[in-house]
Amino acid sequence: MKPIEYADSSPAVRAVYDDLRAVRKTDWINNFWKVIANEPATLKRTWESIKEVMAPGALDPLTKQMIYIAVSATNSCGYCIASHIAAARAAGMTDEMFGELMAVVGMANETNRLASGYEAEIDPEFKSA
Amino acid sequence: MKPIEYADSSPAVRAVYDDLRAVRKTDWINNFWKVIANEPATLKRTWESIKEVMAPGALDPLTKQMIYIAVSATNSCGYCIASHIAAARAAGMTDEMFGELMAVVGMANETNRLASGYEAEIDPEFKSA
Amino acid sequence: MKPIEYADSSPAVRAVYDDLRAVRKTDWINNFWKVIANEPATLKRTWESIKEVMAPGALDPLTKQMIYIAVSATNSCGYCIASHIAAARAAGMTDEMFGELMAVVGMANETNRLASGYEAEIDPEFKSA
Amino acid sequence: MKPIEYADSSPAVRAVYDDLRAVRKTDWINNFWKVIANEPATLKRTWESIKEVMAPGALDPLTKQMIYIAVSATNSCGYCIASHIAAARAAGMTDEMFGELMAVVGMANETNRLASGYEAEIDPEFKSA
Amino acid sequence: MKPIEYADSSPAVRAVYDDLRAVRKTDWINNFWKVIANEPATLKRTWESIKEVMAPGALDPLTKQMIYIAVSATNSCGYCIASHIAAARAAGMTDEMFGELMAVVGMANETNRLASGYEAEIDPEFKSA
Amino acid sequence: MKPIEYADSSPAVRAVYDDLRAVRKTDWINNFWKVIANEPATLKRTWESIKEVMAPGALDPLTKQMIYIAVSATNSCGYCIASHIAAARAAGMTDEMFGELMAVVGMANETNRLASGYEAEIDPEFKSA
């Protein structure tokens, strides 16, 4: 699907683009949004969900971006890794934080498979947790 | 593989168990360690790696536990989800924090597939990031 | 592994290529088949399985191609996404159908992780389903 | 997280439960919704998204349920497989349709890895698709 | 889907069951085959493929069973882990071999994500490999 | 993260590079190590773990490299597939062995999903295995 540029966007798409620009305080729109704009309902729903989910709350925006990277690296989504590393850096992620993040992601992916392969049964203590 | 209890452990396994108890400040050892203890080299290497990776650093222990949950939920590892939710709660994770964590994990898993399925190309801006 | 072209193919590989061309009504053979042709047994077995599985039955070919895209996007298989989008379009998939397909794929990947992370127990009603 | 029953629900949760009951034409609420109700914002957002995405459109509800099963089986999400098989059957899925669906899901998961492992390059013909 | 017992099987299913019993030199049939027998075409195709793929060749049967475990642990498929550990043990897998197998599976899952997260570019040397 | 060349490496990184060169009997260092060298603790821990896990033991180095490929193909990690195919070839993997390896990986990924989708229950016989 070809990316839909701002200049070529329908009113429904443009309304989302405008809100995205306002919330992010930049005119630049990355390719992810431009390709899903081919389905305006998906564009609108996804943007509204992301806006709600990534807003500051009990967790701060940087922590949320690092969680996003953790999931994207686990799924080997090249686009998502690149875009969320950029977003995390903009939110203050240092090289050291990225290094520790990836160290945890790596170990978690390792021990997930050790737990599965060794068929570890869930301790009763965790069930009442 | 049967879990290896402390009372039945070899000196090599017991040395790891003792360190694990000391670092965690509890005598209790959960099943994950008891099953991988069937391979003492894996037990020792995994524990030393986890001890190093999960220690406080540029990221605090609670953030690291939440990243662990994010990976484990993405991989649908039941044991790991249960054990790291318990560890995160012990480190201070509230219901609200867990709720926001899972909301980000859910959205990341969704948009990872939208990016792949729509074949979004990585913006040049992200490559110089 | 280098792709094996029709002109360079052994009799065993050529027999599969010929059947593939006849069934698909085109001389063109895409790279997937040319690379797995390095193992003629895999080529033959995979082609016969695909021919059987993708044939019209209780489900029509377009529905089957969309299921193929759903799996490939979930696995982030770039080659498979590209080739099955082409096949689905040839079978009649419109932009709207693709948009709805990806919307379902995205939501399913999201709720799969919510179900895992929240440790939802399977309702007894589903077991008798 | 404990499931939140209708009788114990807050007004925000109850409003979603009421809409869910009305749209689905049944008083029964399955566990997935009851556990994510611990985070009312996630409950509301997920339900509104599912309601929009699963509604009849260019694809009919049965096709959408089968796509959901394809993703859930690929991710090995036990809860999701069970609940969406039930939903697909309610929407008219026969044993034969399920059998063909799983046959496609199985082959797609196989060829996804053959394409990756053999490092198949995307044919230029697919890029212009 | 309910497992189909030998006594209740149709001629098409029974023919596969008989071959499976003869090849495996046991009357016992495990649940996997009994549930997919609900779709006789899937049963026959899957059995013929497994029989061909798992036969001794350039790789011995034990190595093939260990590869099967590696994939199944990576996918967290509980059924497959349990059944292929049993098959590997029957083919001669010792506790030490299993321990080393899982150690490699764990490390591979870890470094796969480090490679993705750090966006390692493929060395030109590997492309000419 | 930019790769760190040997000439630009800190003493901590250089110590790992030197050991890696000595163990592998080559001066060449592939990109994976150069990018994770941005986090020296990750570089050191990962290299020591790999050195221990991939050493000859109850399983020979070639078998271990093939298990690595099996996991990497299942996870669609392009970098890891390319680098471990090279390593396996250096350890003696023939085209036939690679072909059989991928055939098993493909079938395992297929039957993993059939087992999940058909909700096969683990046979009691496997539990006592």
mmCIF file of N, CA and C in Angstrom, chain F residues 3-101:
data_model
loop_
_atom_site.group_PDB
_atom_site.id
_atom_site.type_symbol
_atom_site.label_atom_id
_atom_site.label_comp_id
_atom_site.label_asym_id
_atom_site.label_seq_id
_atom_site.Cartn_x
_atom_site.Cartn_y
_atom_site.Cartn_z
ATOM 1 N N PRO F 3 28.426 0.113 15.105
ATOM 2 C CA PRO F 3 29.359 -0.960 15.478
ATOM 3 C C PRO F 3 30.647 -0.354 16.031
ATOM 4 N N ILE F 4 31.221 -0.983 17.029
ATOM 5 C CA ILE F 4 32.491 -0.521 17.603
ATOM 6 C C ILE F 4 33.619 -1.376 17.031
ATOM 7 N N GLU F 5 34.500 -0.707 16.280
ATOM 8 C CA GLU F 5 35.619 -1.431 15.659
ATOM 9 C C GLU F 5 36.696 -1.733 16.700
ATOM 10 N N TYR F 6 37.486 -2.735 16.401
ATOM 11 C CA TYR F 6 38.566 -3.140 17.304
ATOM 12 C C TYR F 6 39.473 -1.959 17.631
ATOM 13 N N ALA F 7 39.833 -1.192 16.616
ATOM 14 C CA ALA F 7 40.769 -0.075 16.809
ATOM 15 C C ALA F 7 40.221 0.998 17.747
ATOM 16 N N ASP F 8 38.870 1.064 17.825
ATOM 17 C CA ASP F 8 38.255 2.107 18.649
ATOM 18 C C ASP F 8 37.770 1.579 20.000
ATOM 19 N N SER F 9 38.097 0.337 20.313
ATOM 20 C CA SER F 9 37.469 -0.278 21.488
ATOM 21 C C SER F 9 38.170 0.093 22.797
ATOM 22 N N SER F 10 37.356 0.166 23.839
ATOM 23 C CA SER F 10 37.870 0.410 25.195
ATOM 24 C C SER F 10 38.554 -0.866 25.687
ATOM 25 N N PRO F 11 39.343 -0.771 26.747
ATOM 26 C CA PRO F 11 40.004 -1.978 27.267
ATOM 27 C C PRO F 11 39.020 -3.108 27.601
ATOM 28 N N ALA F 12 37.867 -2.762 28.170
ATOM 29 C CA ALA F 12 36.900 -3.799 28.549
ATOM 30 C C ALA F 12 36.372 -4.521 27.307
ATOM 31 N N VAL F 13 36.086 -3.756 26.269
ATOM 32 C CA VAL F 13 35.598 -4.352 25.030
ATOM 33 C C VAL F 13 36.729 -5.129 24.344
ATOM 34 N N ARG F 14 37.897 -4.547 24.343
ATOM 35 C CA ARG F 14 39.019 -5.190 23.666
ATOM 36 C C ARG F 14 39.349 -6.555 24.292
ATOM 37 N N ALA F 15 39.215 -6.653 25.579
ATOM 38 C CA ALA F 15 39.505 -7.931 26.245
ATOM 39 C C ALA F 15 38.581 -9.027 25.717
ATOM 40 N N VAL F 16 37.311 -8.677 25.505
ATOM 41 C CA VAL F 16 36.371 -9.665 24.961
ATOM 42 C C VAL F 16 36.727 -9.960 23.499
ATOM 43 N N TYR F 17 36.989 -8.918 22.730
ATOM 44 C CA TYR F 17 37.348 -9.107 21.321
ATOM 45 C C TYR F 17 38.573 -10.035 21.208
ATOM 46 N N ASP F 18 39.541 -9.829 22.072
ATOM 47 C CA ASP F 18 40.752 -10.652 22.003
ATOM 48 C C ASP F 18 40.437 -12.124 22.303
ATOM 49 N N ASP F 19 39.586 -12.344 23.296
ATOM 50 C CA ASP F 19 39.252 -13.729 23.623
ATOM 51 C C ASP F 19 38.455 -14.369 22.491
ATOM 52 N N LEU F 20 37.540 -13.599 21.930
ATOM 53 C CA LEU F 20 36.708 -14.068 20.824
ATOM 54 C C LEU F 20 37.589 -14.447 19.630
ATOM 55 N N ARG F 21 38.568 -13.596 19.333
ATOM 56 C CA ARG F 21 39.485 -13.891 18.228
ATOM 57 C C ARG F 21 40.294 -15.150 18.504
ATOM 58 N N ALA F 22 40.747 -15.302 19.726
ATOM 59 C CA ALA F 22 41.579 -16.465 20.075
ATOM 60 C C ALA F 22 40.768 -17.754 19.993
ATOM 61 N N VAL F 23 39.568 -17.732 20.557
ATOM 62 C CA VAL F 23 38.739 -18.947 20.561
ATOM 63 C C VAL F 23 38.324 -19.326 19.141
ATOM 64 N N ARG F 24 37.984 -18.320 18.344
ATOM 65 C CA ARG F 24 37.506 -18.580 16.978
ATOM 66 C C ARG F 24 38.636 -18.717 15.963
ATOM 67 N N LYS F 25 39.827 -18.449 16.377
ATOM 68 C CA LYS F 25 41.003 -18.559 15.494
ATOM 69 C C LYS F 25 40.852 -17.724 14.219
ATOM 70 N N THR F 26 40.362 -16.497 14.378
ATOM 71 C CA THR F 26 40.255 -15.557 13.257
ATOM 72 C C THR F 26 40.238 -14.150 13.819
ATOM 73 N N ASP F 27 40.800 -13.208 13.081
ATOM 74 C CA ASP F 27 40.790 -11.816 13.531
ATOM 75 C C ASP F 27 39.452 -11.139 13.254
ATOM 76 N N TRP F 28 38.702 -11.733 12.343
ATOM 77 C CA TRP F 28 37.451 -11.118 11.928
ATOM 78 C C TRP F 28 36.392 -11.170 13.039
ATOM 79 N N ILE F 29 35.727 -10.067 13.226
ATOM 80 C CA ILE F 29 34.656 -9.995 14.233
ATOM 81 C C ILE F 29 33.388 -9.568 13.514
ATOM 82 N N ASN F 30 32.332 -10.347 13.650
ATOM 83 C CA ASN F 30 31.111 -9.995 12.911
ATOM 84 C C ASN F 30 30.296 -8.945 13.654
ATOM 85 N N ASN F 31 29.400 -8.293 12.889
ATOM 86 C CA ASN F 31 28.662 -7.126 13.389
ATOM 87 C C ASN F 31 27.904 -7.322 14.691
ATOM 88 N N PHE F 32 27.385 -8.507 14.905
ATOM 89 C CA PHE F 32 26.613 -8.738 16.130
ATOM 90 C C PHE F 32 27.403 -8.295 17.355
ATOM 91 N N TRP F 33 28.649 -8.760 17.430
ATOM 92 C CA TRP F 33 29.470 -8.423 18.600
ATOM 93 C C TRP F 33 29.801 -6.944 18.629
ATOM 94 N N LYS F 34 29.989 -6.359 17.445
ATOM 95 C CA LYS F 34 30.365 -4.939 17.399
ATOM 96 C C LYS F 34 29.220 -4.018 17.827
ATOM 97 N N VAL F 35 27.984 -4.426 17.591
ATOM 98 C CA VAL F 35 26.896 -3.535 18.021
ATOM 99 C C VAL F 35 26.571 -3.724 19.508
ATOM 100 N N ILE F 36 26.604 -4.976 19.985
ATOM 101 C CA ILE F 36 26.306 -5.124 21.420
ATOM 102 C C ILE F 36 27.482 -4.618 22.268
ATOM 103 N N ALA F 37 28.631 -4.378 21.636
ATOM 104 C CA ALA F 37 29.781 -3.807 22.371
ATOM 105 C C ALA F 37 29.472 -2.409 22.893
ATOM 106 N N ASN F 38 28.402 -1.799 22.409
ATOM 107 C CA ASN F 38 27.987 -0.517 22.964
ATOM 108 C C ASN F 38 27.608 -0.655 24.437
ATOM 109 N N GLU F 39 27.297 -1.853 24.857
ATOM 110 C CA GLU F 39 27.014 -2.130 26.272
ATOM 111 C C GLU F 39 28.024 -3.209 26.705
ATOM 112 N N PRO F 40 29.190 -2.795 27.219
ATOM 113 C CA PRO F 40 30.262 -3.758 27.495
ATOM 114 C C PRO F 40 29.837 -4.929 28.409
ATOM 115 N N ALA F 41 28.949 -4.662 29.363
ATOM 116 C CA ALA F 41 28.517 -5.740 30.252
ATOM 117 C C ALA F 41 27.739 -6.800 29.469
ATOM 118 N N THR F 42 26.913 -6.356 28.531
ATOM 119 C CA THR F 42 26.164 -7.296 27.689
ATOM 120 C C THR F 42 27.119 -8.069 26.783
ATOM 121 N N LEU F 43 28.090 -7.380 26.228
ATOM 122 C CA LEU F 43 29.069 -8.041 25.362
ATOM 123 C C LEU F 43 29.777 -9.163 26.113
ATOM 124 N N LYS F 44 30.285 -8.844 27.294
ATOM 125 C CA LYS F 44 31.058 -9.813 28.073
ATOM 126 C C LYS F 44 30.186 -11.007 28.508
ATOM 127 N N ARG F 45 29.025 -10.707 29.056
ATOM 128 C CA ARG F 45 28.138 -11.765 29.535
ATOM 129 C C ARG F 45 27.685 -12.671 28.383
ATOM 130 N N THR F 46 27.320 -12.052 27.261
ATOM 131 C CA THR F 46 26.820 -12.833 26.128
ATOM 132 C C THR F 46 27.932 -13.706 25.542
ATOM 133 N N TRP F 47 29.106 -13.136 25.407
ATOM 134 C CA TRP F 47 30.207 -13.920 24.848
ATOM 135 C C TRP F 47 30.592 -15.098 25.764
ATOM 136 N N GLU F 48 30.667 -14.837 27.051
ATOM 137 C CA GLU F 48 31.035 -15.918 27.980
ATOM 138 C C GLU F 48 29.971 -17.026 27.959
ATOM 139 N N SER F 49 28.714 -16.619 27.864
ATOM 140 C CA SER F 49 27.633 -17.605 27.820
ATOM 141 C C SER F 49 27.700 -18.417 26.530
ATOM 142 N N ILE F 50 27.898 -17.733 25.402
ATOM 143 C CA ILE F 50 27.964 -18.417 24.112
ATOM 144 C C ILE F 50 29.155 -19.374 24.080
ATOM 145 N N LYS F 51 30.268 -18.907 24.598
ATOM 146 C CA LYS F 51 31.477 -19.738 24.599
ATOM 147 C C LYS F 51 31.236 -21.025 25.389
ATOM 148 N N GLU F 52 30.545 -20.887 26.513
ATOM 149 C CA GLU F 52 30.264 -22.053 27.357
ATOM 150 C C GLU F 52 29.238 -22.986 26.699
ATOM 151 N N VAL F 53 28.186 -22.370 26.168
ATOM 152 C CA VAL F 53 27.059 -23.160 25.660
ATOM 153 C C VAL F 53 27.391 -23.860 24.336
ATOM 154 N N MET F 54 28.196 -23.215 23.500
ATOM 155 C CA MET F 54 28.473 -23.776 22.177
ATOM 156 C C MET F 54 29.704 -24.701 22.159
ATOM 157 N N ALA F 55 30.374 -24.833 23.270
ATOM 158 C CA ALA F 55 31.536 -25.719 23.329
ATOM 159 C C ALA F 55 31.100 -27.173 23.156
ATOM 160 N N PRO F 56 31.984 -28.020 22.647
ATOM 161 C CA PRO F 56 31.638 -29.439 22.502
ATOM 162 C C PRO F 56 31.312 -30.036 23.869
ATOM 163 N N GLY F 57 30.329 -30.915 23.909
ATOM 164 C CA GLY F 57 29.924 -31.540 25.170
ATOM 165 C C GLY F 57 29.204 -32.827 24.824
ATOM 166 N N ALA F 58 28.026 -33.029 25.406
ATOM 167 C CA ALA F 58 27.230 -34.195 25.049
ATOM 168 C C ALA F 58 26.718 -34.046 23.607
ATOM 169 N N LEU F 59 26.622 -32.809 23.137
ATOM 170 C CA LEU F 59 26.270 -32.548 21.730
ATOM 171 C C LEU F 59 27.482 -31.927 21.044
ATOM 172 N N ASP F 60 27.676 -32.274 19.793
ATOM 173 C CA ASP F 60 28.814 -31.730 19.061
ATOM 174 C C ASP F 60 28.490 -30.336 18.515
ATOM 175 N N PRO F 61 29.510 -29.543 18.184
ATOM 176 C CA PRO F 61 29.307 -28.164 17.718
ATOM 177 C C PRO F 61 28.387 -28.036 16.496
ATOM 178 N N LEU F 62 28.443 -28.971 15.570
ATOM 179 C CA LEU F 62 27.580 -28.862 14.401
ATOM 180 C C LEU F 62 26.107 -29.002 14.791
ATOM 181 N N THR F 63 25.818 -29.988 15.647
ATOM 182 C CA THR F 63 24.436 -30.151 16.107
ATOM 183 C C THR F 63 23.963 -28.877 16.790
ATOM 184 N N LYS F 64 24.821 -28.279 17.603
ATOM 185 C CA LYS F 64 24.442 -27.047 18.287
ATOM 186 C C LYS F 64 24.175 -25.907 17.298
ATOM 187 N N GLN F 65 24.992 -25.799 16.256
ATOM 188 C CA GLN F 65 24.750 -24.753 15.262
ATOM 189 C C GLN F 65 23.429 -24.998 14.531
ATOM 190 N N MET F 66 23.095 -26.251 14.286
ATOM 191 C CA MET F 66 21.823 -26.525 13.596
ATOM 192 C C MET F 66 20.632 -26.197 14.499
ATOM 193 N N ILE F 67 20.775 -26.442 15.793
ATOM 194 C CA ILE F 67 19.711 -26.055 16.731
ATOM 195 C C ILE F 67 19.559 -24.532 16.730
ATOM 196 N N TYR F 68 20.670 -23.830 16.657
ATOM 197 C CA TYR F 68 20.636 -22.366 16.590
ATOM 198 C C TYR F 68 19.873 -21.894 15.342
ATOM 199 N N ILE F 69 20.140 -22.540 14.221
ATOM 200 C CA ILE F 69 19.427 -22.179 12.983
ATOM 201 C C ILE F 69 17.932 -22.459 13.135
ATOM 202 N N ALA F 70 17.599 -23.581 13.759
ATOM 203 C CA ALA F 70 16.191 -23.948 13.941
ATOM 204 C C ALA F 70 15.447 -22.873 14.722
ATOM 205 N N VAL F 71 16.055 -22.399 15.796
ATOM 206 C CA VAL F 71 15.423 -21.344 16.600
ATOM 207 C C VAL F 71 15.355 -20.045 15.801
ATOM 208 N N SER F 72 16.432 -19.690 15.133
ATOM 209 C CA SER F 72 16.498 -18.417 14.408
ATOM 210 C C SER F 72 15.512 -18.381 13.239
ATOM 211 N N ALA F 73 15.328 -19.509 12.567
ATOM 212 C CA ALA F 73 14.359 -19.560 11.471
ATOM 213 C C ALA F 73 12.939 -19.469 12.027
ATOM 214 N N THR F 74 12.703 -20.097 13.170
ATOM 215 C CA THR F 74 11.379 -20.034 13.802
ATOM 216 C C THR F 74 11.058 -18.602 14.198
ATOM 217 N N ASN F 75 12.071 -17.855 14.655
ATOM 218 C CA ASN F 75 11.870 -16.458 15.041
ATOM 219 C C ASN F 75 12.053 -15.484 13.880
ATOM 220 N N SER F 76 12.358 -15.980 12.690
ATOM 221 C CA SER F 76 12.587 -15.120 11.518
ATOM 222 C C SER F 76 13.626 -14.041 11.786
ATOM 223 N N CYS F 77 14.724 -14.400 12.437
ATOM 224 C CA CYS F 77 15.806 -13.439 12.707
ATOM 225 C C CYS F 77 16.823 -13.526 11.566
ATOM 226 N N GLY F 78 16.707 -12.585 10.619
ATOM 227 C CA GLY F 78 17.539 -12.620 9.416
ATOM 228 C C GLY F 78 19.028 -12.646 9.711
ATOM 229 N N TYR F 79 19.457 -11.787 10.624
ATOM 230 C CA TYR F 79 20.880 -11.743 10.947
ATOM 231 C C TYR F 79 21.360 -13.099 11.464
ATOM 232 N N CYS F 80 20.579 -13.668 12.379
ATOM 233 C CA CYS F 80 20.976 -14.898 13.070
ATOM 234 C C CYS F 80 20.967 -16.088 12.101
ATOM 235 N N ILE F 81 20.006 -16.119 11.198
ATOM 236 C CA ILE F 81 19.961 -17.187 10.199
ATOM 237 C C ILE F 81 21.233 -17.138 9.365
ATOM 238 N N ALA F 82 21.577 -15.944 8.857
ATOM 239 C CA ALA F 82 22.756 -15.806 7.998
ATOM 240 C C ALA F 82 24.033 -16.184 8.744
ATOM 241 N N SER F 83 24.176 -15.707 9.975
ATOM 242 C CA SER F 83 25.443 -15.945 10.680
ATOM 243 C C SER F 83 25.574 -17.395 11.124
ATOM 244 N N HIS F 84 24.488 -18.021 11.528
ATOM 245 C CA HIS F 84 24.611 -19.402 11.999
ATOM 246 C C HIS F 84 24.620 -20.415 10.849
ATOM 247 N N ILE F 85 24.076 -20.071 9.697
ATOM 248 C CA ILE F 85 24.277 -20.931 8.527
ATOM 249 C C ILE F 85 25.765 -20.940 8.178
ATOM 250 N N ALA F 86 26.393 -19.759 8.220
ATOM 251 C CA ALA F 86 27.833 -19.688 7.941
ATOM 252 C C ALA F 86 28.615 -20.528 8.957
ATOM 253 N N ALA F 87 28.253 -20.400 10.214
ATOM 254 C CA ALA F 87 28.969 -21.144 11.261
ATOM 255 C C ALA F 87 28.742 -22.655 11.118
ATOM 256 N N ALA F 88 27.537 -23.035 10.775
ATOM 257 C CA ALA F 88 27.238 -24.462 10.617
ATOM 258 C C ALA F 88 27.982 -25.039 9.415
ATOM 259 N N ARG F 89 28.041 -24.273 8.336
ATOM 260 C CA ARG F 89 28.786 -24.742 7.159
ATOM 261 C C ARG F 89 30.264 -24.919 7.520
ATOM 262 N N ALA F 90 30.794 -23.965 8.276
ATOM 263 C CA ALA F 90 32.197 -24.068 8.689
ATOM 264 C C ALA F 90 32.406 -25.313 9.565
ATOM 265 N N ALA F 91 31.348 -25.727 10.266
ATOM 266 C CA ALA F 91 31.451 -26.901 11.140
ATOM 267 C C ALA F 91 31.114 -28.193 10.405
ATOM 268 N N GLY F 92 30.823 -28.089 9.099
ATOM 269 C CA GLY F 92 30.623 -29.294 8.312
ATOM 270 C C GLY F 92 29.228 -29.558 7.785
ATOM 271 N N MET F 93 28.299 -28.606 7.942
ATOM 272 C CA MET F 93 26.941 -28.837 7.453
ATOM 273 C C MET F 93 26.921 -28.880 5.924
ATOM 274 N N THR F 94 26.395 -29.956 5.367
ATOM 275 C CA THR F 94 26.264 -30.080 3.915
ATOM 276 C C THR F 94 24.906 -29.524 3.463
ATOM 277 N N ASP F 95 24.737 -29.385 2.152
ATOM 278 C CA ASP F 95 23.453 -28.949 1.620
ATOM 279 C C ASP F 95 22.334 -29.907 2.026
ATOM 280 N N GLU F 96 22.652 -31.182 2.027
ATOM 281 C CA GLU F 96 21.627 -32.170 2.398
ATOM 282 C C GLU F 96 21.217 -32.041 3.862
ATOM 283 N N MET F 97 22.205 -31.810 4.702
ATOM 284 C CA MET F 97 21.884 -31.645 6.118
ATOM 285 C C MET F 97 21.029 -30.400 6.331
ATOM 286 N N PHE F 98 21.392 -29.312 5.648
ATOM 287 C CA PHE F 98 20.593 -28.085 5.761
ATOM 288 C C PHE F 98 19.172 -28.339 5.274
ATOM 289 N N GLY F 99 19.052 -29.048 4.167
ATOM 290 C CA GLY F 99 17.726 -29.337 3.619
ATOM 291 C C GLY F 99 16.866 -30.123 4.602
ATOM 292 N N GLU F 100 17.465 -31.124 5.235
ATOM 293 C CA GLU F 100 16.688 -31.917 6.203
ATOM 294 C C GLU F 100 16.379 -31.113 7.463
ATOM 295 N N LEU F 101 17.336 -30.303 7.885
ATOM 296 C CA LEU F 101 17.106 -29.419 9.038
ATOM 297 C C LEU F 101 15.887 -28.534 8.790
#
